[in-house]
């Protein structure tokens, strides 16, 4: 999927302060790029972060420092690609700029997907189920039992009935 500059700009504009913080933490500490110490990857990582920061600064200056409100049109306020390119200077050339924007767009989306998935009760229960299966396979029934009880409690509390059925099946195998 090709993304326009406005799509990336509007995506960054739509991020809440918490989402921005998560993105920066994820990108600086947990990304595959951060774990690779080759010079080209490091330079690329700095370029993506520089583009993100330049767009974020442009958003803040266009809004006069005001936070955007939910429901506010994210396309209001101008995106000036020439200004962004000038700010980035030699860190990118004109040919690679579209690829950098596309990569950053998808990196932000992947971060948001991960952030919201990990916060959902069904994800939490599914993780507990998987961990309990591992413990059971390793002949650690007491640890598996404790974890599966927590998973059952969470599944029933959140009315996650398919997950509760999985829990009951694992309970039966542990006993």
Tab-separated table of N, CA and C in Angstrom:
chain	number	residue	atom	x	y	z
A	1	UNK	N	0.859	-1.182	0.000
A	1	UNK	CA	0.000	0.000	0.000
A	1	UNK	C	0.894	1.230	0.000
A	2	UNK	N	0.692	2.079	-0.960
A	2	UNK	CA	1.438	3.336	-0.997
A	2	UNK	C	0.699	4.340	-0.118
A	3	UNK	N	1.461	5.103	0.639
A	3	UNK	CA	0.866	6.109	1.499
A	3	UNK	C	1.315	7.478	1.027
A	4	UNK	N	0.429	8.418	1.130
A	4	UNK	CA	0.805	9.780	0.781
A	4	UNK	C	1.428	10.432	1.995
A	5	UNK	N	2.106	11.526	1.749
A	5	UNK	CA	2.731	12.266	2.849
A	5	UNK	C	1.690	12.705	3.863
A	6	UNK	N	0.523	13.099	3.355
A	6	UNK	CA	-0.530	13.544	4.262
A	6	UNK	C	-0.986	12.423	5.185
A	7	UNK	N	-0.986	11.193	4.697
A	7	UNK	CA	-1.393	10.064	5.540
A	7	UNK	C	-0.452	9.922	6.730
A	8	UNK	N	0.828	9.977	6.487
A	8	UNK	CA	1.800	9.874	7.574
A	8	UNK	C	1.662	11.059	8.521
A	9	UNK	N	1.569	12.232	7.964
A	9	UNK	CA	1.432	13.439	8.775
A	9	UNK	C	0.175	13.358	9.649
A	10	UNK	N	-0.934	12.956	9.055
A	10	UNK	CA	-2.193	12.853	9.802
A	10	UNK	C	-2.153	11.729	10.837
A	11	UNK	N	-1.449	10.641	10.528
A	11	UNK	CA	-1.301	9.566	11.501
A	11	UNK	C	-0.530	10.076	12.718
A	12	UNK	N	0.569	10.757	12.482
A	12	UNK	CA	1.355	11.305	13.591
A	12	UNK	C	0.531	12.325	14.365
A	13	UNK	N	-0.223	13.134	13.642
A	13	UNK	CA	-1.065	14.154	14.283
A	13	UNK	C	-2.140	13.512	15.170
A	14	UNK	N	-2.602	12.334	14.783
A	14	UNK	CA	-3.693	11.681	15.522
A	14	UNK	C	-3.208	10.967	16.792
A	15	UNK	N	-1.903	10.806	16.949
A	15	UNK	CA	-1.388	10.087	18.106
A	15	UNK	C	-1.617	10.865	19.398
A	16	UNK	N	-2.007	10.145	20.421
A	16	UNK	CA	-2.147	10.752	21.747
A	16	UNK	C	-0.745	10.888	22.345
A	17	UNK	N	-0.585	11.715	23.376
A	17	UNK	CA	0.732	11.802	24.017
A	17	UNK	C	1.233	10.436	24.507
A	18	UNK	N	0.343	9.605	25.026
A	18	UNK	CA	0.741	8.270	25.486
A	18	UNK	C	1.225	7.416	24.315
A	19	UNK	N	0.532	7.482	23.186
A	19	UNK	CA	0.927	6.703	22.013
A	19	UNK	C	2.277	7.176	21.474
A	20	UNK	N	2.489	8.488	21.503
A	20	UNK	CA	3.781	9.028	21.058
A	20	UNK	C	4.910	8.512	21.956
A	21	UNK	N	4.655	8.489	23.241
A	21	UNK	CA	5.660	8.004	24.187
A	21	UNK	C	5.956	6.530	23.931
A	22	UNK	N	4.917	5.737	23.727
A	22	UNK	CA	5.091	4.307	23.456
A	22	UNK	C	5.876	4.114	22.165
A	23	UNK	N	5.557	4.887	21.144
A	23	UNK	CA	6.270	4.761	19.871
A	23	UNK	C	7.751	5.050	20.059
A	24	UNK	N	8.053	6.135	20.742
A	24	UNK	CA	9.466	6.493	20.936
A	24	UNK	C	10.194	5.436	21.765
A	25	UNK	N	9.530	4.915	22.796
A	25	UNK	CA	10.151	3.872	23.620
A	25	UNK	C	10.347	2.597	22.795
A	26	UNK	N	9.328	2.217	22.045
A	26	UNK	CA	9.396	1.018	21.223
A	26	UNK	C	10.502	1.155	20.186
A	27	UNK	N	10.527	2.288	19.538
A	27	UNK	CA	11.478	2.499	18.453
A	27	UNK	C	12.908	2.568	18.973
A	28	UNK	N	13.121	3.223	20.077
A	28	UNK	CA	14.483	3.388	20.573
A	28	UNK	C	14.996	2.155	21.305
A	29	UNK	N	14.105	1.375	21.904
A	29	UNK	CA	14.591	0.258	22.700
A	29	UNK	C	14.238	-1.112	22.226
A	30	UNK	N	13.162	-1.255	21.459
A	30	UNK	CA	12.679	-2.592	21.151
A	30	UNK	C	12.651	-2.938	19.676
A	31	UNK	N	12.948	-1.993	18.807
A	31	UNK	CA	12.823	-2.291	17.386
A	31	UNK	C	13.941	-3.193	16.907
A	32	UNK	N	13.686	-3.893	15.841
A	32	UNK	CA	14.710	-4.755	15.243
A	32	UNK	C	15.902	-3.913	14.805
A	33	UNK	N	15.640	-2.692	14.392
A	33	UNK	CA	16.726	-1.817	13.982
A	33	UNK	C	17.645	-1.500	15.147
A	34	UNK	N	17.096	-1.298	16.325
A	34	UNK	CA	17.906	-0.951	17.484
A	34	UNK	C	18.829	-2.085	17.883
A	35	UNK	N	18.394	-3.312	17.630
A	35	UNK	CA	19.200	-4.454	18.019
A	35	UNK	C	20.290	-4.761	17.006
A	36	UNK	N	20.217	-4.149	15.845
A	36	UNK	CA	21.220	-4.346	14.815
A	36	UNK	C	22.167	-3.161	14.854
A	37	UNK	N	23.423	-3.421	15.072
A	37	UNK	CA	24.354	-2.322	15.260
A	37	UNK	C	25.106	-1.941	14.000
A	38	UNK	N	24.716	-2.446	12.838
A	38	UNK	CA	25.424	-2.071	11.624
A	38	UNK	C	25.197	-0.591	11.349
A	39	UNK	N	26.204	0.038	10.771
A	39	UNK	CA	26.158	1.480	10.527
A	39	UNK	C	24.989	1.921	9.672
A	40	UNK	N	24.709	1.174	8.599
A	40	UNK	CA	23.609	1.566	7.716
A	40	UNK	C	22.269	1.511	8.436
A	41	UNK	N	22.062	0.497	9.269
A	41	UNK	CA	20.809	0.391	10.001
A	41	UNK	C	20.687	1.530	11.003
A	42	UNK	N	21.765	1.844	11.708
A	42	UNK	CA	21.744	2.944	12.666
A	42	UNK	C	21.416	4.260	11.973
A	43	UNK	N	22.025	4.490	10.811
A	43	UNK	CA	21.760	5.720	10.063
A	43	UNK	C	20.288	5.757	9.644
A	44	UNK	N	19.764	4.608	9.186
A	44	UNK	CA	18.357	4.536	8.788
A	44	UNK	C	17.437	4.801	9.959
A	45	UNK	N	17.793	4.240	11.115
A	45	UNK	CA	16.986	4.448	12.321
A	45	UNK	C	16.931	5.934	12.674
A	46	UNK	N	18.071	6.597	12.608
A	46	UNK	CA	18.122	8.032	12.910
A	46	UNK	C	17.299	8.830	11.907
A	47	UNK	N	17.302	8.389	10.646
A	47	UNK	CA	16.527	9.076	9.617
A	47	UNK	C	15.032	8.958	9.899
A	48	UNK	N	14.575	7.756	10.283
A	48	UNK	CA	13.148	7.579	10.580
A	48	UNK	C	12.736	8.433	11.775
A	49	UNK	N	13.564	8.433	12.801
A	49	UNK	CA	13.243	9.217	13.992
A	49	UNK	C	13.311	10.706	13.680
A	50	UNK	N	14.262	11.115	12.844
A	50	UNK	CA	14.378	12.523	12.460
A	50	UNK	C	13.129	12.964	11.687
A	51	UNK	N	12.639	12.111	10.798
A	51	UNK	CA	11.417	12.431	10.048
A	51	UNK	C	10.226	12.525	10.988
A	52	UNK	N	10.110	11.561	11.888
A	52	UNK	CA	9.015	11.590	12.869
A	52	UNK	C	9.075	12.886	13.681
A	53	UNK	N	10.248	13.216	14.210
A	53	UNK	CA	10.397	14.417	15.036
A	53	UNK	C	10.108	15.690	14.244
A	54	UNK	N	10.565	15.737	12.986
A	54	UNK	CA	10.319	16.917	12.155
A	54	UNK	C	8.819	17.103	11.907
A	55	UNK	N	8.129	16.021	11.619
A	55	UNK	CA	6.682	16.113	11.380
A	55	UNK	C	5.960	16.489	12.673
A	56	UNK	N	6.367	15.902	13.779
A	56	UNK	CA	5.742	16.211	15.065
A	56	UNK	C	5.949	17.688	15.424
A	57	UNK	N	7.156	18.202	15.192
A	57	UNK	CA	7.414	19.635	15.445
A	57	UNK	C	6.523	20.509	14.571
A	58	UNK	N	6.369	20.114	13.307
A	58	UNK	CA	5.534	20.886	12.395
A	58	UNK	C	4.077	20.875	12.859
A	59	UNK	N	3.636	19.751	13.361
A	59	UNK	CA	2.263	19.634	13.873
A	59	UNK	C	2.076	20.560	15.074
A	60	UNK	N	3.041	20.514	16.003
A	60	UNK	CA	2.937	21.347	17.206
A	60	UNK	C	3.004	22.828	16.875
A	61	UNK	N	3.834	23.198	15.918
A	61	UNK	CA	3.926	24.627	15.573
A	61	UNK	C	2.675	25.088	14.826
A	62	UNK	N	2.079	24.201	14.017
A	62	UNK	CA	0.852	24.555	13.288
A	62	UNK	C	-0.332	24.712	14.232
A	63	UNK	N	-0.319	23.933	15.323
A	63	UNK	CA	-1.441	24.004	16.260
A	63	UNK	C	-1.191	25.023	17.363
A	64	UNK	N	-0.044	25.673	17.313
A	64	UNK	CA	0.279	26.663	18.348
A	64	UNK	C	0.507	26.012	19.698
A	65	UNK	N	0.931	24.734	19.679
A	65	UNK	CA	1.191	24.028	20.931
A	65	UNK	C	-0.050	23.424	21.557
A	66	UNK	N	-1.227	23.699	20.960
A	66	UNK	CA	-2.463	23.143	21.515
A	66	UNK	C	-2.560	21.671	21.160
A	67	UNK	N	-3.135	20.919	22.075
A	67	UNK	CA	-3.361	19.496	21.818
A	67	UNK	C	-4.596	19.361	20.942
A	68	UNK	N	-4.522	18.439	19.976
A	68	UNK	CA	-5.712	18.210	19.158
A	68	UNK	C	-6.732	17.436	19.971
A	69	UNK	N	-7.986	17.760	19.752
A	69	UNK	CA	-9.069	17.116	20.488
A	69	UNK	C	-9.631	15.959	19.686
A	70	UNK	N	-10.175	14.945	20.391
A	70	UNK	CA	-10.819	13.848	19.659
A	70	UNK	C	-11.920	14.398	18.754
A	71	UNK	N	-11.969	13.892	17.548
A	71	UNK	CA	-12.977	14.331	16.597
A	71	UNK	C	-12.542	15.529	15.771
A	72	UNK	N	-11.419	16.148	16.136
A	72	UNK	CA	-10.922	17.291	15.391
A	72	UNK	C	-10.369	16.806	14.063
A	73	UNK	N	-10.571	17.573	13.024
A	73	UNK	CA	-10.095	17.190	11.705
A	73	UNK	C	-8.573	17.217	11.682
A	74	UNK	N	-7.923	16.038	11.528
A	74	UNK	CA	-6.467	16.002	11.560
A	74	UNK	C	-5.827	16.640	10.334
A	75	UNK	N	-6.598	16.864	9.278
A	75	UNK	CA	-6.018	17.442	8.070
A	75	UNK	C	-5.922	18.961	8.150
A	76	UNK	N	-6.544	19.563	9.196
A	76	UNK	CA	-6.399	21.004	9.351
A	76	UNK	C	-5.000	21.275	9.877
A	77	UNK	N	-4.375	22.305	9.417
A	77	UNK	CA	-2.977	22.548	9.772
A	77	UNK	C	-2.123	21.973	8.670
A	78	UNK	N	-1.118	22.712	8.264
A	78	UNK	CA	-0.439	22.371	7.034
A	78	UNK	C	0.735	21.445	7.154
A	79	UNK	N	0.859	20.613	6.157
A	79	UNK	CA	2.017	19.751	6.002
A	79	UNK	C	2.883	20.371	4.930
A	80	UNK	N	4.109	20.675	5.259
A	80	UNK	CA	5.030	21.303	4.324
A	80	UNK	C	6.211	20.360	4.102
A	81	UNK	N	6.100	19.541	3.048
A	81	UNK	CA	7.123	18.536	2.785
A	81	UNK	C	8.473	19.165	2.479
A	82	UNK	N	8.468	20.278	1.766
A	82	UNK	CA	9.735	20.933	1.438
A	82	UNK	C	10.462	21.370	2.709
A	83	UNK	N	9.718	21.880	3.669
A	83	UNK	CA	10.311	22.313	4.934
A	83	UNK	C	10.892	21.115	5.693
A	84	UNK	N	10.155	20.011	5.665
A	84	UNK	CA	10.617	18.790	6.340
A	84	UNK	C	11.913	18.299	5.695
A	85	UNK	N	11.938	18.249	4.367
A	85	UNK	CA	13.138	17.793	3.659
A	85	UNK	C	14.322	18.692	3.984
A	86	UNK	N	14.073	19.976	4.066
A	86	UNK	CA	15.143	20.922	4.387
A	86	UNK	C	15.679	20.667	5.797
A	87	UNK	N	14.762	20.377	6.746
A	87	UNK	CA	15.171	20.089	8.122
A	87	UNK	C	16.007	18.815	8.189
A	88	UNK	N	15.666	17.829	7.364
A	88	UNK	CA	16.392	16.564	7.378
A	88	UNK	C	17.760	16.695	6.732
A	89	UNK	N	17.901	17.631	5.824
A	89	UNK	CA	19.190	17.883	5.201
A	89	UNK	C	19.752	16.682	4.481
A	90	UNK	N	21.000	16.358	4.795
A	90	UNK	CA	21.709	15.279	4.101
A	90	UNK	C	21.338	13.891	4.580
A	91	UNK	N	20.466	13.788	5.582
A	91	UNK	CA	20.148	12.459	6.112
A	91	UNK	C	19.301	11.629	5.151
A	92	UNK	N	18.771	12.254	4.129
A	92	UNK	CA	17.981	11.510	3.148
A	92	UNK	C	18.096	12.176	1.783
A	93	UNK	N	17.920	11.399	0.726
A	93	UNK	CA	17.893	11.995	-0.598
A	93	UNK	C	16.478	11.886	-1.160
A	94	UNK	N	16.225	12.598	-2.217
A	94	UNK	CA	14.873	12.686	-2.779
A	94	UNK	C	14.337	11.323	-3.211
A	95	UNK	N	15.217	10.444	-3.687
A	95	UNK	CA	14.754	9.131	-4.170
A	95	UNK	C	14.282	8.230	-3.034
A	96	UNK	N	14.924	8.319	-1.868
A	96	UNK	CA	14.565	7.421	-0.776
A	96	UNK	C	13.496	7.998	0.143
A	97	UNK	N	13.160	9.262	0.003
A	97	UNK	CA	12.198	9.899	0.892
A	97	UNK	C	10.840	9.188	0.905
A	98	UNK	N	10.264	8.829	-0.249
A	98	UNK	CA	8.983	8.101	-0.217
A	98	UNK	C	9.071	6.765	0.522
A	99	UNK	N	10.163	6.048	0.360
A	99	UNK	CA	10.335	4.759	1.052
A	99	UNK	C	10.464	4.977	2.556
A	100	UNK	N	11.144	6.023	2.960
A	100	UNK	CA	11.305	6.335	4.383
A	100	UNK	C	9.951	6.671	4.999
A	101	UNK	N	9.157	7.470	4.288
A	101	UNK	CA	7.815	7.822	4.782
A	101	UNK	C	6.941	6.578	4.906
A	102	UNK	N	6.999	5.717	3.905
A	102	UNK	CA	6.186	4.495	3.919
A	102	UNK	C	6.593	3.598	5.083
A	103	UNK	N	7.893	3.430	5.284
A	103	UNK	CA	8.376	2.588	6.369
A	103	UNK	C	7.944	3.152	7.721
A	104	UNK	N	8.103	4.454	7.905
A	104	UNK	CA	7.720	5.087	9.166
A	104	UNK	C	6.222	4.934	9.409
A	105	UNK	N	5.411	5.102	8.380
A	105	UNK	CA	3.957	4.944	8.484
A	105	UNK	C	3.626	3.550	9.034
A	106	UNK	N	4.231	2.515	8.441
A	106	UNK	CA	3.942	1.145	8.861
A	106	UNK	C	4.554	0.827	10.225
A	107	UNK	N	5.672	1.426	10.535
A	107	UNK	CA	6.281	1.233	11.847
A	107	UNK	C	5.374	1.792	12.946
A	108	UNK	N	4.800	2.950	12.708
A	108	UNK	CA	3.870	3.535	13.680
A	108	UNK	C	2.641	2.648	13.826
A	109	UNK	N	2.092	2.179	12.711
A	109	UNK	CA	0.922	1.292	12.777
A	109	UNK	C	1.235	0.001	13.524
A	110	UNK	N	2.393	-0.586	13.257
A	110	UNK	CA	2.779	-1.816	13.960
A	110	UNK	C	2.919	-1.571	15.458
A	111	UNK	N	3.467	-0.427	15.820
A	111	UNK	CA	3.612	-0.080	17.235
A	111	UNK	C	2.249	0.060	17.890
A	112	UNK	N	1.317	0.747	17.222
A	112	UNK	CA	-0.030	0.916	17.766
A	112	UNK	C	-0.742	-0.427	17.897
A	113	UNK	N	-0.589	-1.276	16.883
A	113	UNK	CA	-1.217	-2.608	16.942
A	113	UNK	C	-0.690	-3.376	18.141
A	114	UNK	N	0.595	-3.377	18.308
A	114	UNK	CA	1.211	-4.085	19.427
A	114	UNK	C	0.760	-3.489	20.763
A	115	UNK	N	0.750	-2.189	20.853
A	115	UNK	CA	0.371	-1.488	22.087
A	115	UNK	C	-1.060	-1.839	22.503
A	116	UNK	N	-1.992	-1.787	21.558
A	116	UNK	CA	-3.387	-2.055	21.907
A	116	UNK	C	-3.678	-3.539	22.063
A	117	UNK	N	-2.964	-4.373	21.333
A	117	UNK	CA	-3.162	-5.815	21.472
A	117	UNK	C	-2.747	-6.271	22.861
A	118	UNK	N	-1.596	-5.802	23.323
A	118	UNK	CA	-1.085	-6.219	24.623
A	118	UNK	C	-1.948	-5.731	25.778
A	119	UNK	N	-2.736	-4.715	25.548
A	119	UNK	CA	-3.579	-4.168	26.604
A	119	UNK	C	-4.952	-4.836	26.662
A	120	UNK	N	-5.268	-5.696	25.706
A	120	UNK	CA	-6.603	-6.293	25.659
A	120	UNK	C	-6.675	-7.521	26.559
A	121	UNK	N	-7.823	-7.711	27.235
A	121	UNK	CA	-7.971	-8.871	28.124
A	121	UNK	C	-7.837	-10.206	27.391
A	122	UNK	N	-8.355	-10.298	26.170
A	122	UNK	CA	-8.260	-11.575	25.462
A	122	UNK	C	-6.809	-11.912	25.128
A	123	UNK	N	-5.999	-10.908	24.823
A	123	UNK	CA	-4.586	-11.157	24.577
A	123	UNK	C	-3.906	-11.651	25.855
A	124	UNK	N	-4.216	-11.001	26.965
A	124	UNK	CA	-3.627	-11.380	28.255
A	124	UNK	C	-3.976	-12.822	28.603
A	125	UNK	N	-5.239	-13.190	28.452
A	125	UNK	CA	-5.670	-14.560	28.752
A	125	UNK	C	-4.992	-15.545	27.802
A	126	UNK	N	-4.916	-15.195	26.531
A	126	UNK	CA	-4.280	-16.081	25.554
A	126	UNK	C	-2.805	-16.302	25.896
A	127	UNK	N	-2.142	-15.252	26.347
A	127	UNK	CA	-0.740	-15.372	26.760
A	127	UNK	C	-0.615	-16.318	27.956
A	128	UNK	N	-1.507	-16.174	28.938
A	128	UNK	CA	-1.476	-17.057	30.109
A	128	UNK	C	-1.709	-18.511	29.704
A	129	UNK	N	-2.624	-18.731	28.779
A	129	UNK	CA	-2.918	-20.083	28.299
A	129	UNK	C	-1.672	-20.680	27.645
A	130	UNK	N	-1.024	-19.905	26.788
A	130	UNK	CA	0.176	-20.400	26.109
A	130	UNK	C	1.285	-20.718	27.111
A	131	UNK	N	1.471	-19.860	28.090
A	131	UNK	CA	2.495	-20.097	29.110
A	131	UNK	C	2.164	-21.340	29.945
A	132	UNK	N	0.894	-21.517	30.269
A	132	UNK	CA	0.477	-22.698	31.034
A	132	UNK	C	0.722	-23.976	30.226
A	133	UNK	N	0.471	-23.932	28.916
A	133	UNK	CA	0.743	-25.093	28.065
A	133	UNK	C	2.226	-25.441	28.093
A	134	UNK	N	3.072	-24.426	28.017
A	134	UNK	CA	4.523	-24.651	28.043
A	134	UNK	C	4.931	-25.280	29.368
A	135	UNK	N	4.406	-24.736	30.454
A	135	UNK	CA	4.733	-25.283	31.776
A	135	UNK	C	4.266	-26.735	31.907
A	136	UNK	N	3.090	-27.004	31.391
A	136	UNK	CA	2.551	-28.366	31.448
A	136	UNK	C	3.410	-29.331	30.630
A	137	UNK	N	3.810	-28.899	29.425
A	137	UNK	CA	4.657	-29.741	28.573
A	137	UNK	C	6.011	-29.997	29.215
A	138	UNK	N	6.464	-29.111	30.057
A	138	UNK	CA	7.764	-29.261	30.731
A	138	UNK	C	7.632	-29.961	32.081
A	139	UNK	N	6.489	-30.570	32.282
A	139	UNK	CA	6.234	-31.341	33.497
A	139	UNK	C	6.317	-30.482	34.758
A	140	UNK	N	5.732	-29.299	34.688
A	140	UNK	CA	5.639	-28.403	35.839
A	140	UNK	C	4.162	-28.132	36.135
A	141	UNK	N	3.441	-29.171	36.594
A	141	UNK	CA	1.986	-29.056	36.746
A	141	UNK	C	1.557	-28.021	37.791
A	142	UNK	N	2.306	-27.851	38.869
A	142	UNK	CA	1.908	-26.894	39.906
A	142	UNK	C	1.940	-25.468	39.367
A	143	UNK	N	3.022	-25.128	38.667
A	143	UNK	CA	3.136	-23.787	38.082
A	143	UNK	C	2.083	-23.582	36.994
A	144	UNK	N	1.860	-24.622	36.185
A	144	UNK	CA	0.845	-24.543	35.132
A	144	UNK	C	-0.540	-24.356	35.742
A	145	UNK	N	-0.821	-25.082	36.815
A	145	UNK	CA	-2.122	-25.002	37.472
A	145	UNK	C	-2.387	-23.583	37.996
A	146	UNK	N	-1.385	-23.000	38.662
A	146	UNK	CA	-1.536	-21.634	39.194
A	146	UNK	C	-1.838	-20.644	38.074
A	147	UNK	N	-1.108	-20.763	36.986
A	147	UNK	CA	-1.297	-19.831	35.874
A	147	UNK	C	-2.639	-20.044	35.191
A	148	UNK	N	-3.048	-21.296	35.057
A	148	UNK	CA	-4.316	-21.580	34.379
A	148	UNK	C	-5.497	-21.112	35.233
A	149	UNK	N	-5.339	-21.111	36.546
A	149	UNK	CA	-6.389	-20.598	37.418
A	149	UNK	C	-6.544	-19.078	37.246
A	150	UNK	N	-5.425	-18.398	37.111
A	150	UNK	CA	-5.474	-16.955	36.855
A	150	UNK	C	-6.122	-16.681	35.500
A	151	UNK	N	-5.772	-17.499	34.508
A	151	UNK	CA	-6.344	-17.341	33.170
A	151	UNK	C	-7.855	-17.575	33.205
A	152	UNK	N	-8.282	-18.598	33.956
A	152	UNK	CA	-9.718	-18.888	34.065
A	152	UNK	C	-10.460	-17.727	34.711
A	153	UNK	N	-9.893	-17.220	35.801
A	153	UNK	CA	-10.521	-16.101	36.504
A	153	UNK	C	-10.658	-14.886	35.579
A	154	UNK	N	-9.602	-14.582	34.840
A	154	UNK	CA	-9.612	-13.432	33.921
A	154	UNK	C	-10.603	-13.661	32.769
A	155	UNK	N	-10.619	-14.874	32.221
A	155	UNK	CA	-11.519	-15.192	31.106
A	155	UNK	C	-12.978	-15.067	31.526
A	156	UNK	N	-13.308	-15.610	32.687
A	156	UNK	CA	-14.697	-15.544	33.154
A	156	UNK	C	-15.089	-14.115	33.531
A	157	UNK	N	-14.177	-13.393	34.150
A	157	UNK	CA	-14.450	-12.000	34.532
A	157	UNK	C	-14.765	-11.142	33.303
A	158	UNK	N	-14.064	-11.405	32.191
A	158	UNK	CA	-14.250	-10.618	30.967
A	158	UNK	C	-15.171	-11.290	29.951
A	159	UNK	N	-15.837	-12.363	30.378
A	159	UNK	CA	-16.777	-13.098	29.531
A	159	UNK	C	-16.145	-13.558	28.219
A	160	UNK	N	-14.940	-14.055	28.323
A	160	UNK	CA	-14.214	-14.587	27.173
A	160	UNK	C	-14.432	-16.100	27.143
A	161	UNK	N	-15.602	-16.494	26.680
A	161	UNK	CA	-16.011	-17.885	26.780
A	161	UNK	C	-15.187	-18.854	25.929
A	162	UNK	N	-14.773	-18.498	24.713
A	162	UNK	CA	-13.908	-19.432	23.973
A	162	UNK	C	-12.583	-19.687	24.704
A	163	UNK	N	-12.020	-18.633	25.293
A	163	UNK	CA	-10.784	-18.784	26.056
A	163	UNK	C	-11.031	-19.609	27.322
A	164	UNK	N	-12.190	-19.420	27.940
A	164	UNK	CA	-12.538	-20.195	29.140
A	164	UNK	C	-12.608	-21.687	28.790
A	165	UNK	N	-13.150	-22.010	27.617
A	165	UNK	CA	-13.200	-23.408	27.189
A	165	UNK	C	-11.788	-23.981	27.022
A	166	UNK	N	-10.883	-23.173	26.472
A	166	UNK	CA	-9.491	-23.612	26.348
A	166	UNK	C	-8.891	-23.877	27.727
A	167	UNK	N	-9.193	-22.994	28.659
A	167	UNK	CA	-8.684	-23.144	30.023
A	167	UNK	C	-9.186	-24.450	30.625
A	168	UNK	N	-10.464	-24.735	30.467
A	168	UNK	CA	-11.039	-25.968	31.026
A	168	UNK	C	-10.363	-27.202	30.422
A	169	UNK	N	-10.065	-27.153	29.135
A	169	UNK	CA	-9.392	-28.265	28.467
A	169	UNK	C	-7.994	-28.475	29.043
A	170	UNK	N	-7.274	-27.397	29.267
A	170	UNK	CA	-5.928	-27.506	29.839
A	170	UNK	C	-6.001	-27.995	31.289
A	171	UNK	N	-6.989	-27.518	32.026
A	171	UNK	CA	-7.184	-27.997	33.399
A	171	UNK	C	-7.366	-29.515	33.424
A	172	UNK	N	-8.187	-29.985	32.510
A	172	UNK	CA	-8.462	-31.431	32.417
A	172	UNK	C	-7.168	-32.200	32.132
A	173	UNK	N	-6.304	-31.655	31.276
A	173	UNK	CA	-5.050	-32.335	30.937
A	173	UNK	C	-4.068	-32.301	32.103
A	174	UNK	N	-4.080	-31.236	32.879
A	174	UNK	CA	-3.155	-31.115	34.012
A	174	UNK	C	-3.530	-32.088	35.118
A	175	UNK	N	-4.834	-32.231	35.333
A	175	UNK	CA	-5.312	-33.104	36.433
A	175	UNK	C	-5.015	-34.497	36.100
